[in-house]
Coordinates of C-alpha atoms and ligand atoms in Angstrom, one line a residue:
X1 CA 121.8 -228.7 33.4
X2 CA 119.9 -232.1 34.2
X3 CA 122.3 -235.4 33.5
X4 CA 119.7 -237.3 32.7
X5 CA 115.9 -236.7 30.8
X6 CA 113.4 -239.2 31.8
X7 CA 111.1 -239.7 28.7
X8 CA 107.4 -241.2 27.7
X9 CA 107.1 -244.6 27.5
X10 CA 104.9 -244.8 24.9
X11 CA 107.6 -243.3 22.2
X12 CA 108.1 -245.9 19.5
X13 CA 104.5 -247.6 20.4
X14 CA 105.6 -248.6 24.3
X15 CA 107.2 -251.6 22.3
X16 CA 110.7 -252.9 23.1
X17 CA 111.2 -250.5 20.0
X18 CA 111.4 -248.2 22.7
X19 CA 115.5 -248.7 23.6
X20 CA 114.3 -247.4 26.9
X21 CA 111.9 -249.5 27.9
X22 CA 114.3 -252.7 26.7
X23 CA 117.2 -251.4 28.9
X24 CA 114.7 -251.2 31.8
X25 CA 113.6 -254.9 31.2
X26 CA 117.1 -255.7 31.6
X27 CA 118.3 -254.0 34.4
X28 CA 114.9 -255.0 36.3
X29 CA 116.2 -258.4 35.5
X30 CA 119.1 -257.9 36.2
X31 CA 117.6 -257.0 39.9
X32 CA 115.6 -259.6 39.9
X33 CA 118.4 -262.5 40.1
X34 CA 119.6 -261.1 43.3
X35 CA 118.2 -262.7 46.5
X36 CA 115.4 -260.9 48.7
X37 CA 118.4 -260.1 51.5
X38 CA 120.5 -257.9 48.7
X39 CA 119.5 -254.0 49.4
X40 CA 120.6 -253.7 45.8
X41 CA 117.7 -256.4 44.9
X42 CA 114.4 -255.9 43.1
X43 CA 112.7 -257.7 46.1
X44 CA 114.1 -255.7 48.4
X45 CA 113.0 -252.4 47.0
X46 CA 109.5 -253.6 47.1
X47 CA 110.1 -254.0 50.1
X48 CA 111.3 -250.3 51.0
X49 CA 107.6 -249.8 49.9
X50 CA 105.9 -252.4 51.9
X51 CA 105.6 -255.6 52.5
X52 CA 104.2 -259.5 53.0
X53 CA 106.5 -261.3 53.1
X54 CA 106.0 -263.5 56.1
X55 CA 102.4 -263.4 55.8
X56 CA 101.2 -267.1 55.1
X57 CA 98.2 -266.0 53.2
X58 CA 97.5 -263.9 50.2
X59 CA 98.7 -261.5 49.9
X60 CA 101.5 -263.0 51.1
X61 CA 104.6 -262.9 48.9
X62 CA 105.0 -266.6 48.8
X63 CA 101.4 -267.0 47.2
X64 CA 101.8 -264.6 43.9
X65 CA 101.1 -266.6 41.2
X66 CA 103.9 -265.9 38.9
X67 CA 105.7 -264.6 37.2
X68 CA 107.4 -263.0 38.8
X69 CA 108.7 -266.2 41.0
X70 CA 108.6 -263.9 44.5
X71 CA 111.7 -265.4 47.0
X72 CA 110.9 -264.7 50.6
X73 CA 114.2 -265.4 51.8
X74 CA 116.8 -265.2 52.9
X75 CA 115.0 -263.0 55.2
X76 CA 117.5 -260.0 56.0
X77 CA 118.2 -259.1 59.8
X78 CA 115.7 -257.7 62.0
X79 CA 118.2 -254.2 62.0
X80 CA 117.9 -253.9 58.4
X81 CA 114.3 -254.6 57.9
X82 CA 113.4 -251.9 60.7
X83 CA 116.0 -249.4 59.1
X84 CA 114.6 -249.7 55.6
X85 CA 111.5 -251.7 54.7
X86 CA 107.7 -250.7 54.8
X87 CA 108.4 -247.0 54.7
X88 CA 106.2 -245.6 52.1
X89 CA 104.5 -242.6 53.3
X90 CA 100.8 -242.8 52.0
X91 CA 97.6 -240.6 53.2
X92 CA 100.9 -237.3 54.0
X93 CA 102.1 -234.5 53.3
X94 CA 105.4 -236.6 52.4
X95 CA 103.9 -238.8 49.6
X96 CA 105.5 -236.8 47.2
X97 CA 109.0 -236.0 48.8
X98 CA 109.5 -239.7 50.0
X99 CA 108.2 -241.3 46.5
X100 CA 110.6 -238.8 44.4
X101 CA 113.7 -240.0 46.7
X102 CA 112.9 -243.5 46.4
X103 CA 112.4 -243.1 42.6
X104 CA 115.7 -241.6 42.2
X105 CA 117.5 -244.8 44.4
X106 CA 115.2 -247.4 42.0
X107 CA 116.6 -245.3 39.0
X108 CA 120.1 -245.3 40.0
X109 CA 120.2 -248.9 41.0
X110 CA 118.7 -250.0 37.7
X111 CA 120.7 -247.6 35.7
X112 CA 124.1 -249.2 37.3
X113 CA 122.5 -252.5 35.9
X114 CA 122.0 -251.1 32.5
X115 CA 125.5 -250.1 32.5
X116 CA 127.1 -253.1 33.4
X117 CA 124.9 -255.0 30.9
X118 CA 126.6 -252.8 28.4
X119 CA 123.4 -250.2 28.0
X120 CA 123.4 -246.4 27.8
X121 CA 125.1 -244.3 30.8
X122 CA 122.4 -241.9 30.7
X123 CA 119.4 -243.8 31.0
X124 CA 116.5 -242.5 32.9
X125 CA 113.1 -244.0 34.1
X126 CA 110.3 -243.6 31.4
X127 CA 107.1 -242.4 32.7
X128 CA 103.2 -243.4 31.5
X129 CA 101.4 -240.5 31.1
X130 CA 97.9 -242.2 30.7
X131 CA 96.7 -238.6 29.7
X132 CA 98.4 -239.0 26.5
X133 CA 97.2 -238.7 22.7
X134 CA 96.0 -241.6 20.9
X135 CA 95.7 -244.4 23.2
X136 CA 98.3 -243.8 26.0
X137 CA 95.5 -244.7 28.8
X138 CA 96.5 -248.0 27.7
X139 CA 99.4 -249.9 29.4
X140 CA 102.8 -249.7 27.2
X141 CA 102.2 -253.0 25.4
X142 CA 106.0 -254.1 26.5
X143 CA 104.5 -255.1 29.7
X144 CA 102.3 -257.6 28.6
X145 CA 104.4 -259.7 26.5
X146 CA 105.5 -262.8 28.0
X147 CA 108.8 -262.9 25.9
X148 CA 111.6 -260.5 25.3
X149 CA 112.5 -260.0 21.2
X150 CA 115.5 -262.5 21.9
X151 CA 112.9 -265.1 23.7
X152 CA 114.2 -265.1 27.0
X153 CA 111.2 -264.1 29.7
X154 CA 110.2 -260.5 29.9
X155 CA 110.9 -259.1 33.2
X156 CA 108.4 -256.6 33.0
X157 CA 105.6 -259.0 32.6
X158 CA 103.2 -259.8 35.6
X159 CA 100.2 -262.6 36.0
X160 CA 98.7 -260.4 39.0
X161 CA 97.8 -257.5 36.6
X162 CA 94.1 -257.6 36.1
X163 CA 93.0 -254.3 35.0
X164 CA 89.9 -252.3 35.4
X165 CA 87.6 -255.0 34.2
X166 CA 88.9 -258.2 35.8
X167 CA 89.9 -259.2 32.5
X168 CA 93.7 -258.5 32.5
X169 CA 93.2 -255.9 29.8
X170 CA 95.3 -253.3 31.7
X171 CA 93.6 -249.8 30.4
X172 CA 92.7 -246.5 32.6
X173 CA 90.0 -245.5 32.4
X174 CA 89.6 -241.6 31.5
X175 CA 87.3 -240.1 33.2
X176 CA 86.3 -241.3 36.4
X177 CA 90.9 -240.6 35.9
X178 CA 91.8 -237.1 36.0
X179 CA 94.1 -234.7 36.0
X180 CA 92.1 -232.1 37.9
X181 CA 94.4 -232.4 40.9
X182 CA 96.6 -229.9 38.9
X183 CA 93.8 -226.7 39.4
X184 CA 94.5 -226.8 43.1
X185 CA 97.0 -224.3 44.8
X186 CA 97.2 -225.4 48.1
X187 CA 99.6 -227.9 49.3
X188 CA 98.1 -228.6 52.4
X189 CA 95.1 -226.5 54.2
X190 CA 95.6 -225.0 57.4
X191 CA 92.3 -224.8 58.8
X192 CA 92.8 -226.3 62.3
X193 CA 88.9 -227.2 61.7
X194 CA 88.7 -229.1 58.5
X195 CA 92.3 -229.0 57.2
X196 CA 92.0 -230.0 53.7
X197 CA 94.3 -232.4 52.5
X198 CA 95.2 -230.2 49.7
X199 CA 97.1 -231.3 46.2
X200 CA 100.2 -232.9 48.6
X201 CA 98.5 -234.6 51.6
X202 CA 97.8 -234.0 55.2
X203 CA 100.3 -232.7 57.6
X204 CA 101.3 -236.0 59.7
X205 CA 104.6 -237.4 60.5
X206 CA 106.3 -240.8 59.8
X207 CA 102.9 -242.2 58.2
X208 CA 102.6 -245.5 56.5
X209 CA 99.2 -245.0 55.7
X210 CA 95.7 -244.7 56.8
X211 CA 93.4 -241.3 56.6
X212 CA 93.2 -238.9 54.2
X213 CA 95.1 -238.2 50.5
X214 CA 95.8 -235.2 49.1
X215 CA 94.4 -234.8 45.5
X216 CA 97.3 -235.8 43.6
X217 CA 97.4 -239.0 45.7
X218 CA 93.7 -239.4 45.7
X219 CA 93.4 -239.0 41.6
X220 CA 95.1 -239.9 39.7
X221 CA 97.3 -241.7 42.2
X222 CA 95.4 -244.4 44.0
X223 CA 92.7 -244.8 41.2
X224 CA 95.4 -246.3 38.9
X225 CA 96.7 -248.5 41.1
X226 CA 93.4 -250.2 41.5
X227 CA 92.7 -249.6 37.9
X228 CA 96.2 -251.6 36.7
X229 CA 96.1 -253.7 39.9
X230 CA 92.2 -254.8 39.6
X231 CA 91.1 -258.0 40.6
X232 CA 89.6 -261.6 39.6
X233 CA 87.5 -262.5 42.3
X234 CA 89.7 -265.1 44.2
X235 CA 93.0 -262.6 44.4
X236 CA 93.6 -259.0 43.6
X237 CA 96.6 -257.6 41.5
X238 CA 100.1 -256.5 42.8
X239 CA 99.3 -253.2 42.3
X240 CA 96.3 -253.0 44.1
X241 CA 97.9 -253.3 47.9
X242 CA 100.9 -250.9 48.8
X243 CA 102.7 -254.5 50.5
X244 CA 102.6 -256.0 46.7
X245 CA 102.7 -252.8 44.6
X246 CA 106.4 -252.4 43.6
X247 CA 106.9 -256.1 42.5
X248 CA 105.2 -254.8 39.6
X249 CA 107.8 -253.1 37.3
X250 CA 104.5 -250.8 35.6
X251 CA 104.5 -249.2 39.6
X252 CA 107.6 -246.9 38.9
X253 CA 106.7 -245.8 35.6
X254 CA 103.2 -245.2 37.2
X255 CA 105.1 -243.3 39.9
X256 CA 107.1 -241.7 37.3
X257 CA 104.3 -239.7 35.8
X258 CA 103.1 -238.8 39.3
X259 CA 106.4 -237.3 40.3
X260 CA 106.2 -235.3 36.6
X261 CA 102.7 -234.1 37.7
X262 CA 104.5 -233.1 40.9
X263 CA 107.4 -230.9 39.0
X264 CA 104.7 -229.4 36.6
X265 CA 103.0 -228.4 39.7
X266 CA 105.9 -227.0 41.0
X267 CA 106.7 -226.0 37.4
X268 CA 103.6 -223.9 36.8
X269 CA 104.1 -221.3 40.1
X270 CA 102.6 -223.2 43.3
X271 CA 104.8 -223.7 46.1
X272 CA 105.4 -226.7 48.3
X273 CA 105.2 -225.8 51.9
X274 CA 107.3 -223.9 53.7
X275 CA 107.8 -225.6 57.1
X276 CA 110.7 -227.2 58.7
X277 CA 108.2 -230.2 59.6
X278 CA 108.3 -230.8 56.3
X279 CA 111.4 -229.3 55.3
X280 CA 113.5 -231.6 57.4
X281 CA 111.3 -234.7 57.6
X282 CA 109.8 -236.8 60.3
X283 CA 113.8 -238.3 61.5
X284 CA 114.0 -234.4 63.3
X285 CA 111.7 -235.3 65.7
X286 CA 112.8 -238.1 66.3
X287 CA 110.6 -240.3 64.2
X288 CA 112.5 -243.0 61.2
X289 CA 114.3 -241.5 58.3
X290 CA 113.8 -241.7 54.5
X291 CA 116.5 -243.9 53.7
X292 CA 117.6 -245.7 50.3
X293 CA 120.2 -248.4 49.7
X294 CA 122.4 -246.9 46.5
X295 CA 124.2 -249.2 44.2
X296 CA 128.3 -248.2 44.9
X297 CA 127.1 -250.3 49.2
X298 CA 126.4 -246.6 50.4
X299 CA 122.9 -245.2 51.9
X300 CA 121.2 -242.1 51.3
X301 CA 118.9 -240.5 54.2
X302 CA 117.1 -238.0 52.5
X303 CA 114.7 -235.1 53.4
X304 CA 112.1 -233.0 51.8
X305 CA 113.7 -230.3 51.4
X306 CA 116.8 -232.1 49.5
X307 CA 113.9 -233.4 46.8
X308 CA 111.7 -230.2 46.8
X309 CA 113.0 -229.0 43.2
X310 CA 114.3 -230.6 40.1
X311 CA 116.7 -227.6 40.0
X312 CA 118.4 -229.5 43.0
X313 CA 118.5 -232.8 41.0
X314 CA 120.0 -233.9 38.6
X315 CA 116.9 -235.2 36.4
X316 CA 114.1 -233.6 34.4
X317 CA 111.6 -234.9 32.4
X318 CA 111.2 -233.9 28.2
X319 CA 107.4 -233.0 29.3
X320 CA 106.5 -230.6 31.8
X321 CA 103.2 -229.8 30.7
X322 CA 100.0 -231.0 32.0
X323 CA 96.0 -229.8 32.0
X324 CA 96.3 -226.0 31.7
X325 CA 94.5 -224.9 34.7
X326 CA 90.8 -222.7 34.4
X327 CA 92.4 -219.3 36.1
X328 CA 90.7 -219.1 39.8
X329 CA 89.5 -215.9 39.0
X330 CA 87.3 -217.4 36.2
X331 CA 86.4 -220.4 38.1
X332 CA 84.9 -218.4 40.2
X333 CA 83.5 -215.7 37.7
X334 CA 81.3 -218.3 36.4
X335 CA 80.3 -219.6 39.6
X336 CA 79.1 -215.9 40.8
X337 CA 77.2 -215.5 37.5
X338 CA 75.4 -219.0 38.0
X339 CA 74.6 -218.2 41.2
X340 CA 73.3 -214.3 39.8
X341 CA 75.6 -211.8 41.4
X342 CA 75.6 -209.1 38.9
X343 CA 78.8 -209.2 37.2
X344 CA 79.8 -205.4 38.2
X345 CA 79.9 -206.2 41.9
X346 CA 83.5 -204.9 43.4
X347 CA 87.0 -205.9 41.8
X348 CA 88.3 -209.2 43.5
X349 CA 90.4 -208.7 46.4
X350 CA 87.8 -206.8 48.3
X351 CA 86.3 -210.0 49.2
X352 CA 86.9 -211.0 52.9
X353 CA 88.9 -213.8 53.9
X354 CA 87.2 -215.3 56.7
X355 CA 89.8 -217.6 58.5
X356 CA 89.4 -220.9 60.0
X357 CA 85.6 -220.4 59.2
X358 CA 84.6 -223.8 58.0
X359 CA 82.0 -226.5 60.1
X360 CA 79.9 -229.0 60.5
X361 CA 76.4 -229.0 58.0
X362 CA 75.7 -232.6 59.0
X363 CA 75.9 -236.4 59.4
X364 CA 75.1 -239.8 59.2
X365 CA 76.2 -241.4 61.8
X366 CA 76.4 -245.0 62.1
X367 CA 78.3 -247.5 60.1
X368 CA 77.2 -248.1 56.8
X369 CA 77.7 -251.5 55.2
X370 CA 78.9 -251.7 51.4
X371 CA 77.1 -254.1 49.6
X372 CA 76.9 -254.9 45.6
X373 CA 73.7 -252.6 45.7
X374 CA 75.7 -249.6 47.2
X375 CA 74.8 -247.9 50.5
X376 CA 72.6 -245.2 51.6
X377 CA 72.4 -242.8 53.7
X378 CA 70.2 -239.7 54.7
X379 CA 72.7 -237.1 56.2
X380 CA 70.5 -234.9 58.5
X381 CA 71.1 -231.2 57.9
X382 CA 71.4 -228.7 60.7
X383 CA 69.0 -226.2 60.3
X384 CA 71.3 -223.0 61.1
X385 CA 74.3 -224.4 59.3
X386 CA 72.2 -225.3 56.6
X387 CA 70.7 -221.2 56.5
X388 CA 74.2 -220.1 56.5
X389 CA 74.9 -222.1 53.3
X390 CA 71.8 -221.1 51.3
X391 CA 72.0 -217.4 52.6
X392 CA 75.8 -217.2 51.5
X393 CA 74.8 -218.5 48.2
X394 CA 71.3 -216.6 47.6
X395 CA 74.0 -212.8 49.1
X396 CA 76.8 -214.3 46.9
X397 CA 79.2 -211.7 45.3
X398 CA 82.4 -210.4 45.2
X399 CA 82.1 -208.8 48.7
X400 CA 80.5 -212.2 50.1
X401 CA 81.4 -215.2 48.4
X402 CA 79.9 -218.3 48.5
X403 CA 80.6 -221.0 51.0
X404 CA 81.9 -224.6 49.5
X405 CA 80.7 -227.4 50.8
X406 CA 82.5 -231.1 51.1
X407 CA 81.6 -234.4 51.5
X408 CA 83.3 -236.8 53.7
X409 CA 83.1 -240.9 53.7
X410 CA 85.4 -241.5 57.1
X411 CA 87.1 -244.3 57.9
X412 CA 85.8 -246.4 55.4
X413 CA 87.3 -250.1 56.5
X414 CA 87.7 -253.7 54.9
X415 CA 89.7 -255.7 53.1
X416 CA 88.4 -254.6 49.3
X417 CA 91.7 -252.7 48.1
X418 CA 90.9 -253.1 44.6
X419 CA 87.6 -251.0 44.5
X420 CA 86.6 -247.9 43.6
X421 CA 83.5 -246.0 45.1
X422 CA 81.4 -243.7 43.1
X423 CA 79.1 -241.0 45.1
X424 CA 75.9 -239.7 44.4
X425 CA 74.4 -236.9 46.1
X426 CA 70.7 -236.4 45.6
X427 CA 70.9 -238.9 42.6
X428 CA 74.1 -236.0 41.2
X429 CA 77.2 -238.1 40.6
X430 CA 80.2 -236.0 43.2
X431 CA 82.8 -238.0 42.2
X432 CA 84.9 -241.2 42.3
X433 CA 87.5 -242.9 44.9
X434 CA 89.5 -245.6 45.1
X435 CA 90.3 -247.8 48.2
X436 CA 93.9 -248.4 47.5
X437 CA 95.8 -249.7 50.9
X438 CA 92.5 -250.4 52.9
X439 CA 93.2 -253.4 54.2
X440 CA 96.4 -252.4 55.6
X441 CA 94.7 -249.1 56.9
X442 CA 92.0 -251.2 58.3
X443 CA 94.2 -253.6 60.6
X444 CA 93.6 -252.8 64.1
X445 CA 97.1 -254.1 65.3
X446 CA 98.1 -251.9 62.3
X447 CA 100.0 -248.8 62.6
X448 CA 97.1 -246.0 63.6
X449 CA 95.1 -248.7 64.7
X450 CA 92.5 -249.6 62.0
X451 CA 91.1 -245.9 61.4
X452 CA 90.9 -247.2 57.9
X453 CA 91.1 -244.6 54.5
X454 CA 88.9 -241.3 54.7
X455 CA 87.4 -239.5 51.6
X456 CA 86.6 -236.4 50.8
X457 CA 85.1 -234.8 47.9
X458 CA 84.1 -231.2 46.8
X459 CA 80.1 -230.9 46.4
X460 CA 80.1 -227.3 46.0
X461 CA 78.7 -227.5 42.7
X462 CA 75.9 -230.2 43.4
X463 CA 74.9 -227.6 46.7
X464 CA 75.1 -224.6 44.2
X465 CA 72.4 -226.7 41.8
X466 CA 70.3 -227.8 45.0
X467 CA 69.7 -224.2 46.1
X468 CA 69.0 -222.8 42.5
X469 CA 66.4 -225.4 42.3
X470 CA 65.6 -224.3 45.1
X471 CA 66.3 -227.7 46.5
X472 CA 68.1 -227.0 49.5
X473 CA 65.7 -226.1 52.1
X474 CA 64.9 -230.0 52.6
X475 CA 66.3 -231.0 56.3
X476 CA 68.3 -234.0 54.3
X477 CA 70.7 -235.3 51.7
X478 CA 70.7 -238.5 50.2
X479 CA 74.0 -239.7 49.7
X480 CA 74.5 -243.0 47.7
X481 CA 78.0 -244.4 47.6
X482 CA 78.0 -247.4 44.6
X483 CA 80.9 -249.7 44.6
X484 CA 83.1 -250.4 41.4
X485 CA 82.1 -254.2 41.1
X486 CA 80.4 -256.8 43.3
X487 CA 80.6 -257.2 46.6
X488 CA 81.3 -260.9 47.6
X489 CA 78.6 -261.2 50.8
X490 CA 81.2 -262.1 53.5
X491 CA 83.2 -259.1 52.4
X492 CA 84.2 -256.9 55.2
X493 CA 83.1 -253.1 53.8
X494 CA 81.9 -250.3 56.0
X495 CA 81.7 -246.5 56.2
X496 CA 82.2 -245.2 59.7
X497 CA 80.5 -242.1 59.1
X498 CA 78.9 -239.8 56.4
X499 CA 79.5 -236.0 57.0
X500 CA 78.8 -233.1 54.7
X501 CA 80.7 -229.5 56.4
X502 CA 81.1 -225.9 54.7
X503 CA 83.4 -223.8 54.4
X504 CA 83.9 -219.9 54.3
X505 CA 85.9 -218.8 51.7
Ligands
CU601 CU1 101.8 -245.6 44.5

């Protein structure tokens, strides 16, 4: 049996009705009084994350406009900043594992607040499930009021919040936001070709950030953070840029629901992997640890496979269920029957799995700048890949299924965290992305040296439409990639590379 059930922000309106929510505002500022060198400090968990703190420009931490007033110092010891800050892993296979374990040491730090403030000895973190009813895409109103009900300054409330629209209405927006993530069944692909990032991330090490996400991280992950995070032309939001993020008391409720998503993954049969690499971390190779400061002066060094289950933890959440997934087999019963295989073809499980049978169909190559108009670009087809593709599609059946196709934006660079990119393939909208932690991915002294965020989306269906047009013998496809909002003209923004492969299946 779980100790303690975390539970929806939104019950009792995501007022300070919600006892919850009101015991979190205090034990955040409760956190909050305690200097930046204090492990047990609010500033110094944002720090676990990532930080700016000696950084003399925005986003600097000495230039957020407040609240909250951001200390940077006392600066803690060079020792303790290289055993625990700036080790969120973003763009891995361990962005779920390491933001679970550093959940569960916010959680207990704020909890050991609560109680010593007098509050409940069970609380748990609320989560914002932006898929909600009624009007849970918008932000639990308890963050944006300036005052607690006794008058004294909310904790919880943040200037740097700007939302999707610049406006500071702090709202997510439902679609391009999904929850489609939760169809896939793959953690991480294992094609030493094209591995696909899968629903968990890449396989990597120690990795701060910079390359691929999986899908959870991709949507709904990074798209709220730009969403709540936004912008207003001069400075972005906290929660647009990992270094900022968890100053803002909305990012662990945000992470909350993201860690549900992950246990109703979990929760609904698929299986997170099975490898000691990610069993036993990146620390047994000899890379840094996942490490938390805990409120009784001790540290925890976690790994993976000490977070891989809520049956090993002593949480759960009241709500396990998410978007019931389309069965695969139907998925791709529909897909067979667009595409005209007759529906009597052999019994699944006949069909052959090719392995490690996926490859280039073609590219743009050439940087691409990203201007308030969008960018273009013609990606050149080969002609024998291209064949391939429309002669799996034109054989398709249960025997021979259909190739799918991807589309990849790689290493998109710049200093615009706060946007989101919408791509059009042959005028067809593919899909949305958000560039979340580009600047930092983008830094050349940075830690994979500026190969800036790669994207990836599936254009299976847009390819399947093409050929039944009978569209797809052109030599070319024009890819348009619009950005969210405008483009200042001395913005840096580039795509290194457009590239469309296939993939057996
Ligand atoms: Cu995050």
């Amino acid at each position: 049996m779980a100790t303690y059930t975390r539970s929806n922000a939104w019950n009792q309106g995501g007022t300070f009705d919600n006892e919850n929510l009101l015991w979190y505002a205090r034990g955040v500022g409760e956190m909050q009084s305690r200097e930046l060198n204090d492990p047990n400090s609010w500033w110094f968990f944002a720090a676990i994350h990532g930080e700016y703190v000696g950084v003399a420009n925005y986003p600097g931490w000495g230039s957020i406009p407040g609240p909250p007033q951001v200390p940077t110092s006392p600066v803690p010891s060079q020792g303790v900043k290289d055993q625990f800050w700036n080790q969120c892993q973003h763009q891995s296979w361990y962005f779920p594992p390491w933001h679970r374990g550093y959940l569960l040491a916010l959680e207990a730090q704020v909890r050991a607040a609560v109680v010593r403030l007098g509050g409940p000895d069970c609380w748990a973190l609320p989560y914002w499930n932006y898929f909600g009813p009624d009007d849970q895409f918008d932000m639990p109103p308890a963050f944006a009021q300036e005052e607690l009900p006794g008058g004294e300054a909310n904790p919880l409330f943040v200037t740097a919040r700007f939302g999707p629209n610049g406006d500071g209405n702090i709202f997510i927006p439902i679609p391009p936001v999904s929850q489609a993530c939760q169809n896939n069944d793959i953690y991480t692909g294992s094609s030493p070709v094209t591995p696909r990032p899968g629903y968990g991330g890449p396989q990597t090490g120690f990795w701060h950030g910079g390359g691929r996400s999986g899908n959870l991280e991709s949507n709904p992950h990074n798209q709220v953070h730009v969403d709540v995070g936004g912008d207003n032309n001069v400075i972005w939001g906290l929660m647009s840029d990992p270094g900022l993020a968890a100053l803002d008391p909305i990012f662990y409720l945000h992470h909350c629901n993201i860690d549900r998503m992950w246990a109703a993954w979990n929760a609904k049969g698929n299986s997170n992997p099975t490898d000691d690499a990610w069993l036993d971390g990146p620390a047994a190779s000899g890379q840094r640890e996942f490490v938390m400061p805990m409120p009784d002066g001790t540290t925890w060094v976690f790994t993976p496979s000490q977070v891989n289950s809520l049956s090993q933890l002593d949480y759960t959440y009241d709500d396990l269920s998410t978007v019931q997934a389309q069965p695969a087999e139907r998925v791709l019963a529909q897909r067979l029957s667009r595409l005209g295989a007759t529906p009597t073809d052999t019994a699944p499980g006949d069909a052959m799995a090719n392995q490690d049978d996926s490859e280039l169909v073609g590219a743009h190559d050439g940087a691409l700048e990203i201007k308030s108009s969008g960018a273009r670009a013609t990606v050149r087809l080969d002609t024998n890949v291209r064949r391939k593709v429309s002669d799996s599609l034109r054989m398709a059946s249960r025997k021979s299924l259909p190739d799918l196709v991807y589309l990849r934006l790689e290493n998109v660079r710049g200093n615009r965290d706060a946007h989101k990119l919408t791509v059009y393939v042959n005028e067809q909208a593919a899909g949305t992305v958000a560039t979340f932690g580009l600047r930092r991915a983008s830094q050349k002294d940075g830690q994979h040296g500026g190969e800036g965020l790669t994207f990836e989306l599936d254009i299976t269906g847009i390819i399947d439409n093409l050929h039944l047009d009978e569209s797809l013998d052109a030599d070319s496809l024009d890819v348009k990639v619009m950005p969210s909002k405008a483009v200042p003209d001395d913005a840096e923004f580039t795509i290194g590379r457009v590239s469309v492969y296939r993939e057996g299946q």
